[in-house]
Structures are given as C-alpha cells and as structure tokens.
Amino acid sequence: MKKMLPWLITILLSITLIAVVAIILFKSFFADPKEQATETKTIEVKVLSADERVEVTSELKDFRRNLKDPEYVVVLSFAFQLDGKKAKEEFDKIIEIEVRPIINRALADMTADELNGSQGEDALESKLLNLITPIIPKGKLVKVEITNFIITEI
C-alpha cells in the first residue's frame, strides 16, 4: 500500500485538475450572452461639430505619384483628422518632411487594381493610419480620408 500512495495522490490531483478546468470551460462557453454584454464597456463616440472638425483636420492636396504599374499615375488629396488642436499643430509641422514620404512609399507598393473601388481606398486609408500614427509627436491620428482620387494612364 505504501508503494501505491504516491500513485493514488497523483491520480487524484490530476482528476481534480481536469474537473476544475472542465467546469471553467463549461461556464465560459455556455454563459448567457446577455450577461456577457453587460460586462463589456460601452464606448461613447464624441460627435464633433463642423467647426470642431475643421479645427482638428489637416489637409494634403494634389499628391501625385506613379504606382507600381509604370503606366499609371495617381492624384490624391487627403484629410487627416487628429484628436486635438495641439496634435494638428504638430502634425502640420511634419506633414511635408515625414508624412509625404510615408504616403510615397505606401503608394509605390500598390497597383491600380489594388486601389480601384471602395475596398482599395479603405485599404490605403487604414494602411496610412497605421503608418502615420506612430510618428506623431503629440496626440494621435483619428481618421484618414481620401478627398480626391484620380488614377490616370500615362
């Protein structure tokens, strides 16, 4: 019996551990969705007036660039919405020296087919949002919008 005692303890501990894990998983998988919905935080979206939006939006107009396809040229205008006036001031200082090269590199890797349609524009906007946000010294970039979009064949 003394030789069997360590084995019995090991088996009992493993069964207990398996039972505890099974109960936790059962509760998490079969929990009421309404209870889970009350546990999540609700995020309030701050709606800006037109004047407030103009105060925190910076524009880059008539950006021209060849695409990855050598036969195509794209002409774009962008509106960058930031989270405050200070962020906009800082962004305006770096728009020519840091933002323009980022847009250049992003467009250099894209073809006309990738940019066509709303999905192409959305992909470019999200790519620029992810690339530009880390370089802003103060504040953050909230939204990138394409305000003018022309693709022409050379």
PDB file of C-alpha atoms in Angstrom, residues 31-126:
ATOM      1  CA  ALA A  31     -22.538  31.608 -20.369  1.00  0.00           C
ATOM      2  CA  ASP A  32     -25.564  33.740 -21.175  1.00  0.00           C
ATOM      3  CA  PRO A  33     -24.689  36.278 -23.908  1.00  0.00           C
ATOM      4  CA  LYS A  34     -26.810  38.919 -22.171  1.00  0.00           C
ATOM      5  CA  GLU A  35     -24.645  38.644 -19.072  1.00  0.00           C
ATOM      6  CA  GLN A  36     -21.503  38.977 -21.164  1.00  0.00           C
ATOM      7  CA  ALA A  37     -22.947  42.037 -22.901  1.00  0.00           C
ATOM      8  CA  THR A  38     -23.465  43.803 -19.589  1.00  0.00           C
ATOM      9  CA  GLU A  39     -19.868  43.097 -18.625  1.00  0.00           C
ATOM     10  CA  THR A  40     -18.412  44.868 -21.662  1.00  0.00           C
ATOM     11  CA  LYS A  41     -17.783  48.592 -21.509  1.00  0.00           C
ATOM     12  CA  THR A  42     -19.755  50.889 -23.715  1.00  0.00           C
ATOM     13  CA  ILE A  43     -17.690  53.439 -25.575  1.00  0.00           C
ATOM     14  CA  GLU A  44     -19.224  56.822 -26.203  1.00  0.00           C
ATOM     15  CA  VAL A  45     -18.428  58.333 -29.551  1.00  0.00           C
ATOM     16  CA  LYS A  46     -17.862  62.055 -29.372  1.00  0.00           C
ATOM     17  CA  VAL A  47     -19.590  63.679 -32.313  1.00  0.00           C
ATOM     18  CA  LEU A  48     -17.742  66.780 -33.464  1.00  0.00           C
ATOM     19  CA  SER A  49     -19.454  69.792 -34.934  1.00  0.00           C
ATOM     20  CA  ALA A  50     -18.334  71.025 -38.338  1.00  0.00           C
ATOM     21  CA  ASP A  51     -16.277  73.846 -36.793  1.00  0.00           C
ATOM     22  CA  GLU A  52     -14.575  71.487 -34.341  1.00  0.00           C
ATOM     23  CA  ARG A  53     -13.804  69.038 -37.130  1.00  0.00           C
ATOM     24  CA  VAL A  54     -12.193  71.786 -39.232  1.00  0.00           C
ATOM     25  CA  GLU A  55     -10.035  72.812 -36.250  1.00  0.00           C
ATOM     26  CA  VAL A  56      -8.558  69.309 -35.882  1.00  0.00           C
ATOM     27  CA  THR A  57      -8.292  68.364 -39.566  1.00  0.00           C
ATOM     28  CA  SER A  58      -5.210  68.865 -41.708  1.00  0.00           C
ATOM     29  CA  GLU A  59      -5.229  68.566 -45.493  1.00  0.00           C
ATOM     30  CA  LEU A  60      -2.703  67.396 -48.047  1.00  0.00           C
ATOM     31  CA  LYS A  61      -3.869  68.355 -51.535  1.00  0.00           C
ATOM     32  CA  ASP A  62      -2.924  67.178 -55.029  1.00  0.00           C
ATOM     33  CA  PHE A  63      -0.468  64.443 -54.118  1.00  0.00           C
ATOM     34  CA  ARG A  64       0.896  62.913 -57.349  1.00  0.00           C
ATOM     35  CA  ARG A  65       2.732  59.609 -57.575  1.00  0.00           C
ATOM     36  CA  ASN A  66       3.496  56.819 -60.036  1.00  0.00           C
ATOM     37  CA  LEU A  67       2.154  53.482 -58.939  1.00  0.00           C
ATOM     38  CA  LYS A  68       3.877  50.113 -59.004  1.00  0.00           C
ATOM     39  CA  ASP A  69       2.490  49.758 -62.537  1.00  0.00           C
ATOM     40  CA  PRO A  70       4.656  52.158 -64.567  1.00  0.00           C
ATOM     41  CA  GLU A  71       1.712  53.053 -66.842  1.00  0.00           C
ATOM     42  CA  TYR A  72      -0.408  54.623 -64.081  1.00  0.00           C
ATOM     43  CA  VAL A  73      -0.248  57.885 -62.143  1.00  0.00           C
ATOM     44  CA  VAL A  74      -2.456  58.650 -59.167  1.00  0.00           C
ATOM     45  CA  VAL A  75      -3.514  62.101 -57.947  1.00  0.00           C
ATOM     46  CA  LEU A  76      -4.808  62.129 -54.374  1.00  0.00           C
ATOM     47  CA  SER A  77      -5.897  64.602 -51.733  1.00  0.00           C
ATOM     48  CA  PHE A  78      -6.108  63.594 -48.087  1.00  0.00           C
ATOM     49  CA  ALA A  79      -7.802  64.884 -44.941  1.00  0.00           C
ATOM     50  CA  PHE A  80      -6.177  63.815 -41.662  1.00  0.00           C
ATOM     51  CA  GLN A  81      -8.341  64.159 -38.546  1.00  0.00           C
ATOM     52  CA  LEU A  82      -6.395  64.345 -35.293  1.00  0.00           C
ATOM     53  CA  ASP A  83      -7.565  64.184 -31.690  1.00  0.00           C
ATOM     54  CA  GLY A  84      -6.861  67.823 -30.774  1.00  0.00           C
ATOM     55  CA  LYS A  85      -5.596  71.233 -31.826  1.00  0.00           C
ATOM     56  CA  LYS A  86      -2.107  70.634 -30.417  1.00  0.00           C
ATOM     57  CA  ALA A  87      -1.842  67.380 -32.335  1.00  0.00           C
ATOM     58  CA  LYS A  88      -2.904  69.185 -35.515  1.00  0.00           C
ATOM     59  CA  GLU A  89      -0.234  71.853 -35.000  1.00  0.00           C
ATOM     60  CA  GLU A  90       2.446  69.185 -34.507  1.00  0.00           C
ATOM     61  CA  PHE A  91       1.150  67.231 -37.497  1.00  0.00           C
ATOM     62  CA  ASP A  92       1.257  70.322 -39.733  1.00  0.00           C
ATOM     63  CA  LYS A  93       4.946  70.739 -38.874  1.00  0.00           C
ATOM     64  CA  ILE A  94       5.861  67.235 -40.038  1.00  0.00           C
ATOM     65  CA  ILE A  95       3.434  66.780 -42.927  1.00  0.00           C
ATOM     66  CA  GLU A  96       5.992  67.627 -45.624  1.00  0.00           C
ATOM     67  CA  ILE A  97       9.064  66.004 -44.096  1.00  0.00           C
ATOM     68  CA  GLU A  98       7.629  62.782 -42.645  1.00  0.00           C
ATOM     69  CA  VAL A  99       4.057  62.177 -43.804  1.00  0.00           C
ATOM     70  CA  ARG A 100       4.620  62.768 -47.519  1.00  0.00           C
ATOM     71  CA  PRO A 101       7.445  60.147 -47.722  1.00  0.00           C
ATOM     72  CA  ILE A 102       5.264  57.597 -45.911  1.00  0.00           C
ATOM     73  CA  ILE A 103       2.470  58.127 -48.433  1.00  0.00           C
ATOM     74  CA  ASN A 104       5.043  57.896 -51.242  1.00  0.00           C
ATOM     75  CA  ARG A 105       6.265  54.506 -50.014  1.00  0.00           C
ATOM     76  CA  ALA A 106       2.737  53.205 -49.458  1.00  0.00           C
ATOM     77  CA  LEU A 107       1.671  54.120 -52.990  1.00  0.00           C
ATOM     78  CA  ALA A 108       4.897  52.811 -54.544  1.00  0.00           C
ATOM     79  CA  ASP A 109       3.924  49.294 -53.454  1.00  0.00           C
ATOM     80  CA  MET A 110       0.362  49.434 -54.804  1.00  0.00           C
ATOM     81  CA  THR A 111      -1.037  48.731 -58.255  1.00  0.00           C
ATOM     82  CA  ALA A 112      -4.019  50.361 -59.948  1.00  0.00           C
ATOM     83  CA  ASP A 113      -6.079  47.209 -59.392  1.00  0.00           C
ATOM     84  CA  GLU A 114      -5.381  47.307 -55.647  1.00  0.00           C
ATOM     85  CA  LEU A 115      -6.532  50.934 -55.429  1.00  0.00           C
ATOM     86  CA  ASN A 116      -9.702  50.618 -57.506  1.00  0.00           C
ATOM     87  CA  GLY A 117     -13.021  50.618 -55.688  1.00  0.00           C
ATOM     88  CA  SER A 118     -14.002  51.451 -52.158  1.00  0.00           C
ATOM     89  CA  GLN A 119     -12.099  48.460 -50.759  1.00  0.00           C
ATOM     90  CA  GLY A 120      -8.868  49.745 -52.293  1.00  0.00           C
ATOM     91  CA  GLU A 121      -9.415  53.206 -50.860  1.00  0.00           C
ATOM     92  CA  ASP A 122     -10.265  51.755 -47.442  1.00  0.00           C
ATOM     93  CA  ALA A 123      -7.127  49.610 -47.535  1.00  0.00           C
ATOM     94  CA  LEU A 124      -4.970  52.646 -48.354  1.00  0.00           C
ATOM     95  CA  GLU A 125      -6.629  54.740 -45.628  1.00  0.00           C
ATOM     96  CA  SER A 126      -6.104  52.068 -42.968  1.00  0.00           C
TER      97      SER A 126
END
